[in-house]
mmCIF file of N, CA and C in Angstrom:
data_model
loop_
_atom_site.group_PDB
_atom_site.id
_atom_site.type_symbol
_atom_site.label_atom_id
_atom_site.label_comp_id
_atom_site.label_asym_id
_atom_site.label_seq_id
_atom_site.Cartn_x
_atom_site.Cartn_y
_atom_site.Cartn_z
ATOM 1 N N MET A 113 -11.402 12.795 30.348
ATOM 2 C CA MET A 113 -11.823 11.765 29.693
ATOM 3 C C MET A 113 -10.863 10.729 30.217
ATOM 4 N N TYR A 114 -11.513 9.805 30.762
ATOM 5 C CA TYR A 114 -10.592 8.585 31.444
ATOM 6 C C TYR A 114 -9.919 7.937 30.349
ATOM 7 N N LYS A 115 -8.671 7.668 31.114
ATOM 8 C CA LYS A 115 -7.597 6.925 30.548
ATOM 9 C C LYS A 115 -7.873 5.586 29.826
ATOM 10 N N ARG A 116 -9.028 5.003 30.417
ATOM 11 C CA ARG A 116 -9.255 3.737 30.178
ATOM 12 C C ARG A 116 -10.161 3.674 28.676
ATOM 13 N N GLN A 117 -10.613 5.038 28.363
ATOM 14 C CA GLN A 117 -11.508 4.795 27.093
ATOM 15 C C GLN A 117 -10.828 5.285 26.098
ATOM 16 N N VAL A 118 -9.569 6.053 26.120
ATOM 17 C CA VAL A 118 -8.993 6.787 25.243
ATOM 18 C C VAL A 118 -8.876 5.934 23.559
ATOM 19 N N TYR A 119 -8.643 4.710 23.711
ATOM 20 C CA TYR A 119 -8.321 3.762 22.492
ATOM 21 C C TYR A 119 -9.819 3.727 21.925
ATOM 22 N N LEU A 120 -10.797 3.487 22.794
ATOM 23 C CA LEU A 120 -12.213 3.620 22.079
ATOM 24 C C LEU A 120 -12.841 4.933 21.593
ATOM 25 N N ALA A 121 -12.380 5.671 22.258
ATOM 26 C CA ALA A 121 -12.676 7.131 21.751
ATOM 27 C C ALA A 121 -11.775 7.688 20.413
ATOM 28 N N ALA A 122 -10.718 7.123 20.258
ATOM 29 C CA ALA A 122 -10.080 7.300 19.181
ATOM 30 C C ALA A 122 -10.451 6.723 18.061
ATOM 31 N N LEU A 123 -11.013 5.138 17.995
ATOM 32 C CA LEU A 123 -11.771 4.730 17.008
ATOM 33 C C LEU A 123 -12.887 5.136 16.524
ATOM 34 N N LEU A 124 -13.821 5.689 17.611
ATOM 35 C CA LEU A 124 -14.934 6.437 17.172
ATOM 36 C C LEU A 124 -14.633 7.685 16.434
ATOM 37 N N LEU A 125 -13.441 8.527 16.796
ATOM 38 C CA LEU A 125 -13.491 9.519 16.122
ATOM 39 C C LEU A 125 -12.882 9.104 14.643
ATOM 40 N N SER A 126 -12.124 8.095 14.614
ATOM 41 C CA SER A 126 -11.837 7.628 13.355
ATOM 42 C C SER A 126 -12.908 7.296 12.392
ATOM 43 N N LEU A 127 -13.819 6.525 13.227
ATOM 44 C CA LEU A 127 -14.957 6.357 12.202
ATOM 45 C C LEU A 127 -16.078 7.689 11.698
ATOM 46 N N THR A 128 -15.988 8.562 12.807
ATOM 47 C CA THR A 128 -16.734 9.707 12.239
ATOM 48 C C THR A 128 -15.665 10.462 11.395
ATOM 49 N N GLY A 129 -14.659 10.406 11.258
ATOM 50 C CA GLY A 129 -13.489 11.413 10.394
ATOM 51 C C GLY A 129 -13.969 10.401 9.029
ATOM 52 N N LEU A 130 -13.829 9.045 8.751
ATOM 53 C CA LEU A 130 -14.348 8.450 7.853
ATOM 54 C C LEU A 130 -15.433 8.395 7.202
ATOM 55 N N GLY A 131 -16.523 8.667 8.248
ATOM 56 C CA GLY A 131 -17.842 9.190 7.649
ATOM 57 C C GLY A 131 -17.938 10.447 7.070
ATOM 58 N N LEU A 132 -17.431 11.481 7.373
ATOM 59 C CA LEU A 132 -17.101 12.867 7.098
ATOM 60 C C LEU A 132 -16.515 12.778 5.510
ATOM 61 N N LEU A 133 -15.385 12.149 5.342
ATOM 62 C CA LEU A 133 -14.507 11.825 4.056
ATOM 63 C C LEU A 133 -15.768 11.289 3.255
ATOM 64 N N ASP A 134 -16.346 10.130 3.457
ATOM 65 C CA ASP A 134 -17.305 9.575 2.657
ATOM 66 C C ASP A 134 -18.572 10.388 2.128
ATOM 67 N N TYR A 135 -18.937 11.247 3.153
ATOM 68 C CA TYR A 135 -20.062 12.010 2.532
ATOM 69 C C TYR A 135 -19.429 13.242 1.711
ATOM 70 N N ARG A 136 -18.189 13.661 2.185
ATOM 71 C CA ARG A 136 -17.886 14.864 1.137
ATOM 72 C C ARG A 136 -17.252 14.407 0.101
ATOM 73 N N HIS A 137 -16.940 13.351 -0.313
ATOM 74 C CA HIS A 137 -16.206 12.895 -1.514
ATOM 75 C C HIS A 137 -17.307 11.935 -2.039
ATOM 76 N N ARG A 138 -18.546 11.847 -1.517
ATOM 77 C CA ARG A 138 -19.816 10.964 -1.999
ATOM 78 C C ARG A 138 -19.215 9.372 -2.502
ATOM 79 N N LEU A 139 -18.736 8.837 -1.584
ATOM 80 C CA LEU A 139 -18.092 7.449 -1.734
ATOM 81 C C LEU A 139 -19.015 6.139 -1.643
ATOM 82 N N ALA A 140 -19.279 6.220 -0.472
ATOM 83 C CA ALA A 140 -20.318 5.150 0.033
ATOM 84 C C ALA A 140 -21.713 5.644 0.307
ATOM 85 N N VAL A 141 -21.696 5.858 1.600
ATOM 86 C CA VAL A 141 -23.091 6.293 2.397
ATOM 87 C C VAL A 141 -23.421 7.717 1.718
ATOM 88 N N GLY A 142 -22.513 8.274 1.420
ATOM 89 C CA GLY A 142 -22.429 9.852 0.809
ATOM 90 C C GLY A 142 -23.173 9.772 -0.702
ATOM 91 N N ASN A 143 -22.861 8.514 -1.113
ATOM 92 C CA ASN A 143 -23.472 8.251 -2.496
ATOM 93 C C ASN A 143 -25.234 7.649 -2.667
ATOM 94 N N GLY A 144 -25.479 7.841 -1.463
ATOM 95 C CA GLY A 144 -26.841 7.100 -1.593
ATOM 96 C C GLY A 144 -26.927 5.559 -1.044
ATOM 97 N N ALA A 145 -25.751 5.064 -0.671
ATOM 98 C CA ALA A 145 -25.820 3.647 -0.581
ATOM 99 C C ALA A 145 -25.514 3.065 0.696
ATOM 100 N N ALA A 146 -26.369 3.728 1.743
ATOM 101 C CA ALA A 146 -26.201 3.395 3.125
ATOM 102 C C ALA A 146 -26.291 1.960 3.307
ATOM 103 N N VAL A 147 -27.324 1.689 2.780
ATOM 104 C CA VAL A 147 -27.755 0.124 3.474
ATOM 105 C C VAL A 147 -26.760 -0.869 2.917
ATOM 106 N N LYS A 148 -26.265 -0.462 1.480
ATOM 107 C CA LYS A 148 -25.511 -1.499 1.027
ATOM 108 C C LYS A 148 -23.871 -1.419 1.762
ATOM 109 N N THR A 149 -23.620 -0.102 2.086
ATOM 110 C CA THR A 149 -22.292 0.219 3.004
ATOM 111 C C THR A 149 -22.474 -0.544 4.164
ATOM 112 N N LEU A 150 -23.220 -0.559 4.856
ATOM 113 C CA LEU A 150 -23.699 -1.251 6.227
ATOM 114 C C LEU A 150 -23.687 -2.650 6.082
ATOM 115 N N VAL A 151 -24.065 -3.277 5.064
ATOM 116 C CA VAL A 151 -24.186 -4.672 4.783
ATOM 117 C C VAL A 151 -22.674 -5.151 4.679
ATOM 118 N N ILE A 152 -21.960 -4.441 3.751
ATOM 119 C CA ILE A 152 -20.615 -4.785 3.361
ATOM 120 C C ILE A 152 -19.819 -4.703 4.735
ATOM 121 N N VAL A 153 -19.905 -3.331 5.305
ATOM 122 C CA VAL A 153 -18.985 -3.523 6.444
ATOM 123 C C VAL A 153 -19.231 -4.742 7.475
ATOM 124 N N GLY A 154 -20.503 -4.573 7.854
ATOM 125 C CA GLY A 154 -20.939 -5.557 8.836
ATOM 126 C C GLY A 154 -20.510 -6.954 8.671
ATOM 127 N N ALA A 155 -20.684 -7.469 7.413
ATOM 128 C CA ALA A 155 -20.096 -8.665 6.819
ATOM 129 C C ALA A 155 -18.716 -8.893 6.986
ATOM 130 N N SER A 156 -17.979 -7.870 6.921
ATOM 131 C CA SER A 156 -16.528 -7.952 6.908
ATOM 132 C C SER A 156 -16.170 -7.665 8.275
ATOM 133 N N VAL A 157 -16.735 -6.962 9.080
ATOM 134 C CA VAL A 157 -16.492 -7.055 10.635
ATOM 135 C C VAL A 157 -16.829 -8.533 11.108
ATOM 136 N N ALA A 158 -18.028 -9.137 10.713
ATOM 137 C CA ALA A 158 -18.515 -10.254 11.236
ATOM 138 C C ALA A 158 -17.420 -11.565 10.687
ATOM 139 N N PHE A 159 -16.891 -11.428 9.434
ATOM 140 C CA PHE A 159 -16.099 -12.612 9.147
ATOM 141 C C PHE A 159 -14.650 -12.285 9.877
ATOM 142 N N PHE A 160 -14.241 -11.052 10.255
ATOM 143 C CA PHE A 160 -12.988 -10.831 10.889
ATOM 144 C C PHE A 160 -13.216 -11.414 12.152
ATOM 145 N N LEU A 161 -14.771 -11.036 12.636
ATOM 146 C CA LEU A 161 -14.638 -11.405 14.521
ATOM 147 C C LEU A 161 -14.590 -12.969 14.625
ATOM 148 N N ILE A 162 -15.129 -13.794 13.414
ATOM 149 C CA ILE A 162 -15.215 -15.311 13.400
ATOM 150 C C ILE A 162 -13.679 -15.938 13.349
ATOM 151 N N TRP A 163 -12.793 -14.879 12.620
ATOM 152 C CA TRP A 163 -11.491 -15.158 12.132
ATOM 153 C C TRP A 163 -10.710 -14.950 13.574
ATOM 154 N N ASP A 164 -11.062 -13.908 14.545
ATOM 155 C CA ASP A 164 -10.656 -13.735 15.753
ATOM 156 C C ASP A 164 -10.824 -14.720 16.501
ATOM 157 N N VAL A 165 -11.767 -15.172 16.718
ATOM 158 C CA VAL A 165 -12.492 -16.135 17.446
ATOM 159 C C VAL A 165 -12.030 -17.579 17.171
ATOM 160 N N PHE A 166 -11.489 -17.952 15.965
ATOM 161 C CA PHE A 166 -10.629 -19.188 15.724
ATOM 162 C C PHE A 166 -9.271 -19.106 16.162
ATOM 163 N N GLY A 167 -8.652 -17.732 15.918
ATOM 164 C CA GLY A 167 -7.327 -17.454 16.072
ATOM 165 C C GLY A 167 -7.074 -17.774 17.883
ATOM 166 N N ILE A 168 -8.151 -17.000 18.541
ATOM 167 C CA ILE A 168 -8.147 -17.078 20.160
ATOM 168 C C ILE A 168 -8.160 -18.481 20.130
ATOM 169 N N ALA A 169 -9.080 -19.311 20.015
ATOM 170 C CA ALA A 169 -9.350 -20.886 20.092
ATOM 171 C C ALA A 169 -8.015 -21.467 20.018
ATOM 172 N N SER A 170 -7.383 -21.339 18.865
ATOM 173 C CA SER A 170 -6.252 -22.135 18.595
ATOM 174 C C SER A 170 -4.848 -21.330 19.137
ATOM 175 N N GLY A 171 -4.833 -20.424 20.051
ATOM 176 C CA GLY A 171 -3.993 -19.766 20.816
ATOM 177 C C GLY A 171 -3.196 -18.905 20.083
ATOM 178 N N VAL A 172 -3.463 -18.550 18.912
ATOM 179 C CA VAL A 172 -2.687 -17.590 18.001
ATOM 180 C C VAL A 172 -2.748 -16.154 18.650
ATOM 181 N N PHE A 173 -4.088 -15.837 18.775
ATOM 182 C CA PHE A 173 -4.253 -14.386 19.066
ATOM 183 C C PHE A 173 -4.688 -14.408 20.688
ATOM 184 N N PHE A 174 -4.288 -13.323 21.121
ATOM 185 C CA PHE A 174 -4.512 -13.003 22.517
ATOM 186 C C PHE A 174 -4.563 -11.367 22.697
ATOM 187 N N ARG A 175 -5.355 -11.235 23.874
ATOM 188 C CA ARG A 175 -5.494 -9.629 24.128
ATOM 189 C C ARG A 175 -4.114 -9.202 24.792
ATOM 190 N N GLY A 176 -3.508 -7.843 24.381
ATOM 191 C CA GLY A 176 -2.666 -7.309 24.695
ATOM 192 C C GLY A 176 -3.397 -6.519 26.047
ATOM 193 N N GLY A 177 -2.370 -6.278 26.829
ATOM 194 C CA GLY A 177 -2.605 -5.538 27.852
ATOM 195 C C GLY A 177 -2.414 -3.984 27.683
ATOM 196 N N GLY A 178 -2.742 -2.967 28.261
ATOM 197 C CA GLY A 178 -2.576 -1.648 28.158
ATOM 198 C C GLY A 178 -3.594 -0.952 29.049
ATOM 199 N N PRO A 179 -3.065 0.128 29.371
ATOM 200 C CA PRO A 179 -3.880 1.097 30.102
ATOM 201 C C PRO A 179 -5.015 1.926 29.483
ATOM 202 N N TRP A 180 -4.992 1.789 27.943
ATOM 203 C CA TRP A 180 -5.893 2.583 27.156
ATOM 204 C C TRP A 180 -7.201 1.781 26.811
ATOM 205 N N MET A 181 -7.170 0.629 27.062
ATOM 206 C CA MET A 181 -8.428 -0.138 26.761
ATOM 207 C C MET A 181 -9.455 -0.208 27.848
ATOM 208 N N THR A 182 -10.690 -0.291 27.275
ATOM 209 C CA THR A 182 -11.928 -0.347 28.469
ATOM 210 C C THR A 182 -11.705 -1.354 29.301
ATOM 211 N N GLY A 183 -11.365 -2.548 29.110
ATOM 212 C CA GLY A 183 -11.036 -3.675 29.801
ATOM 213 C C GLY A 183 -12.539 -4.393 29.953
ATOM 214 N N ILE A 184 -13.416 -4.098 28.901
ATOM 215 C CA ILE A 184 -14.835 -4.956 28.710
ATOM 216 C C ILE A 184 -14.386 -6.231 27.637
ATOM 217 N N LEU A 185 -14.815 -7.275 28.186
ATOM 218 C CA LEU A 185 -14.462 -8.507 27.046
ATOM 219 C C LEU A 185 -15.732 -8.884 26.289
ATOM 220 N N LEU A 186 -15.683 -9.172 25.218
ATOM 221 C CA LEU A 186 -16.850 -9.588 24.406
ATOM 222 C C LEU A 186 -16.833 -11.287 24.900
ATOM 223 N N ALA A 187 -15.683 -11.580 24.642
ATOM 224 C CA ALA A 187 -15.157 -13.055 24.620
ATOM 225 C C ALA A 187 -14.181 -13.108 25.480
ATOM 226 N N PRO A 188 -13.639 -14.459 25.801
ATOM 227 C CA PRO A 188 -12.199 -14.546 26.517
ATOM 228 C C PRO A 188 -11.137 -13.918 25.456
ATOM 229 N N GLU A 189 -10.301 -13.093 25.719
ATOM 230 C CA GLU A 189 -9.493 -12.639 24.928
ATOM 231 C C GLU A 189 -9.961 -11.455 23.701
ATOM 232 N N LEU A 190 -11.094 -11.530 23.812
ATOM 233 C CA LEU A 190 -11.716 -10.513 22.589
ATOM 234 C C LEU A 190 -12.363 -9.176 23.192
ATOM 235 N N PRO A 191 -11.593 -8.016 23.087
ATOM 236 C CA PRO A 191 -12.060 -6.589 23.835
ATOM 237 C C PRO A 191 -13.229 -6.161 22.951
ATOM 238 N N LEU A 192 -13.716 -5.349 23.523
ATOM 239 C CA LEU A 192 -14.719 -4.611 23.049
ATOM 240 C C LEU A 192 -14.169 -3.617 21.731
ATOM 241 N N GLU A 193 -13.024 -3.184 22.264
ATOM 242 C CA GLU A 193 -12.586 -2.163 21.078
ATOM 243 C C GLU A 193 -11.948 -3.012 19.832
ATOM 244 N N GLU A 194 -11.893 -3.969 19.562
ATOM 245 C CA GLU A 194 -11.761 -4.878 18.400
ATOM 246 C C GLU A 194 -12.865 -4.757 17.323
ATOM 247 N N VAL A 195 -13.903 -4.794 17.790
ATOM 248 C CA VAL A 195 -15.069 -4.635 16.948
ATOM 249 C C VAL A 195 -15.160 -3.411 16.234
ATOM 250 N N PHE A 196 -14.662 -2.007 16.954
ATOM 251 C CA PHE A 196 -14.441 -1.019 16.490
ATOM 252 C C PHE A 196 -13.588 -0.813 15.440
ATOM 253 N N PHE A 197 -12.423 -1.475 15.697
ATOM 254 C CA PHE A 197 -10.948 -1.701 15.072
ATOM 255 C C PHE A 197 -11.494 -2.267 13.633
ATOM 256 N N LEU A 198 -12.066 -3.497 13.653
ATOM 257 C CA LEU A 198 -12.514 -3.959 12.337
ATOM 258 C C LEU A 198 -13.456 -3.218 11.741
ATOM 259 N N ALA A 199 -14.289 -2.485 12.386
ATOM 260 C CA ALA A 199 -15.148 -1.380 11.532
ATOM 261 C C ALA A 199 -14.431 -0.381 10.869
ATOM 262 N N VAL A 200 -13.449 0.165 11.596
ATOM 263 C CA VAL A 200 -12.634 1.227 10.809
ATOM 264 C C VAL A 200 -11.789 0.578 9.672
ATOM 265 N N LEU A 201 -11.239 -0.323 9.939
ATOM 266 C CA LEU A 201 -10.251 -1.288 9.038
ATOM 267 C C LEU A 201 -11.446 -1.642 7.909
ATOM 268 N N SER A 202 -12.447 -2.165 7.761
ATOM 269 C CA SER A 202 -13.171 -2.442 6.674
ATOM 270 C C SER A 202 -13.751 -1.140 5.985
ATOM 271 N N TYR A 203 -14.233 -0.134 6.913
ATOM 272 C CA TYR A 203 -14.769 1.101 6.294
ATOM 273 C C TYR A 203 -13.834 1.849 5.711
ATOM 274 N N SER A 204 -12.550 2.036 6.130
ATOM 275 C CA SER A 204 -11.342 2.426 5.152
ATOM 276 C C SER A 204 -10.910 1.859 3.972
ATOM 277 N N THR A 205 -10.930 0.409 4.223
ATOM 278 C CA THR A 205 -10.613 -0.115 2.962
ATOM 279 C C THR A 205 -11.811 -0.083 2.002
ATOM 280 N N LEU A 206 -13.279 -0.126 2.289
ATOM 281 C CA LEU A 206 -14.336 0.167 1.313
ATOM 282 C C LEU A 206 -14.036 1.564 0.525
ATOM 283 N N LEU A 207 -13.818 2.340 1.630
ATOM 284 C CA LEU A 207 -13.507 3.953 0.772
ATOM 285 C C LEU A 207 -12.609 3.881 0.060
ATOM 286 N N SER A 208 -11.299 3.492 0.522
ATOM 287 C CA SER A 208 -10.094 3.337 -0.424
ATOM 288 C C SER A 208 -10.406 3.002 -1.596
ATOM 289 N N TYR A 209 -10.934 1.653 -1.778
ATOM 290 C CA TYR A 209 -11.496 1.170 -3.174
ATOM 291 C C TYR A 209 -12.281 1.954 -3.769
ATOM 292 N N LEU A 210 -13.300 2.466 -3.133
ATOM 293 C CA LEU A 210 -14.337 3.358 -4.410
ATOM 294 C C LEU A 210 -13.655 4.506 -4.591
ATOM 295 N N TRP A 211 -12.745 5.344 -3.798
ATOM 296 C CA TRP A 211 -12.075 6.553 -4.034
ATOM 297 C C TRP A 211 -11.096 6.148 -5.189
ATOM 298 N N ALA A 212 -10.230 5.068 -5.122
ATOM 299 C CA ALA A 212 -9.392 4.612 -6.425
ATOM 300 C C ALA A 212 -10.256 4.316 -7.729
ATOM 301 N N ALA A 213 -11.558 3.698 -7.562
ATOM 302 C CA ALA A 213 -12.244 3.348 -8.836
ATOM 303 C C ALA A 213 -12.768 5.021 -9.132
ATOM 304 N N LYS A 214 -13.366 5.731 -8.331
ATOM 305 C CA LYS A 214 -13.668 6.954 -8.987
ATOM 306 C C LYS A 214 -12.699 7.590 -9.412
ATOM 307 N N PHE A 215 -11.345 7.746 -9.117
ATOM 308 C CA PHE A 215 -10.097 8.414 -9.421
ATOM 309 C C PHE A 215 -9.912 7.785 -10.740
ATOM 310 N N LEU A 216 -9.917 6.754 -11.117
ATOM 311 C CA LEU A 216 -9.479 5.986 -12.292
ATOM 312 C C LEU A 216 -10.467 6.288 -13.259
ATOM 313 N N ALA A 217 -11.848 6.142 -12.801
ATOM 314 C CA ALA A 217 -12.699 6.569 -13.771
ATOM 315 C C ALA A 217 -12.556 8.040 -14.300
ATOM 316 N N LYS A 218 -12.563 8.974 -13.562
ATOM 317 C CA LYS A 218 -12.388 10.298 -14.108
ATOM 318 C C LYS A 218 -11.114 10.414 -14.887
ATOM 319 N N ARG A 219 -10.125 9.861 -14.451
ATOM 320 C CA ARG A 219 -8.735 9.975 -15.307
ATOM 321 C C ARG A 219 -9.065 9.326 -16.821
ATOM 322 N N ARG A 220 -9.765 7.864 -16.967
ATOM 323 C CA ARG A 220 -9.865 7.730 -17.957
ATOM 324 C C ARG A 220 -11.131 8.329 -19.064
ATOM 325 N N SER A 221 -11.577 9.052 -18.504
ATOM 326 C CA SER A 221 -12.565 10.173 -18.952
ATOM 327 C C SER A 221 -12.097 11.234 -19.542
ATOM 328 N N SER A 222 -10.895 11.537 -18.905
ATOM 329 C CA SER A 222 -10.293 12.906 -19.418
ATOM 330 C C SER A 222 -9.387 12.827 -20.465
#
């Protein structure tokens, strides 16, 4: 694998792992709520991308350099990998919330 795609590959692998955990524990997509999950994760990614754009425009956020990134920019200072990072962040947060809710519901019923 090329050095420049390692970070993107790691993010894609992380999304795959989250999907497998989701399916295994029947949390979101694995629970038959694929459309709802995609809407929630998509809306979260969109919100954080808007947040990033405002941060970039105000000079607070900037793209760090590194040999592990593809170098593909979606906008000035907004690398392609950011979209996948935000998807991992949003999906893992959703799964954490759903797992905790499921765990607490089981605990209360016991």
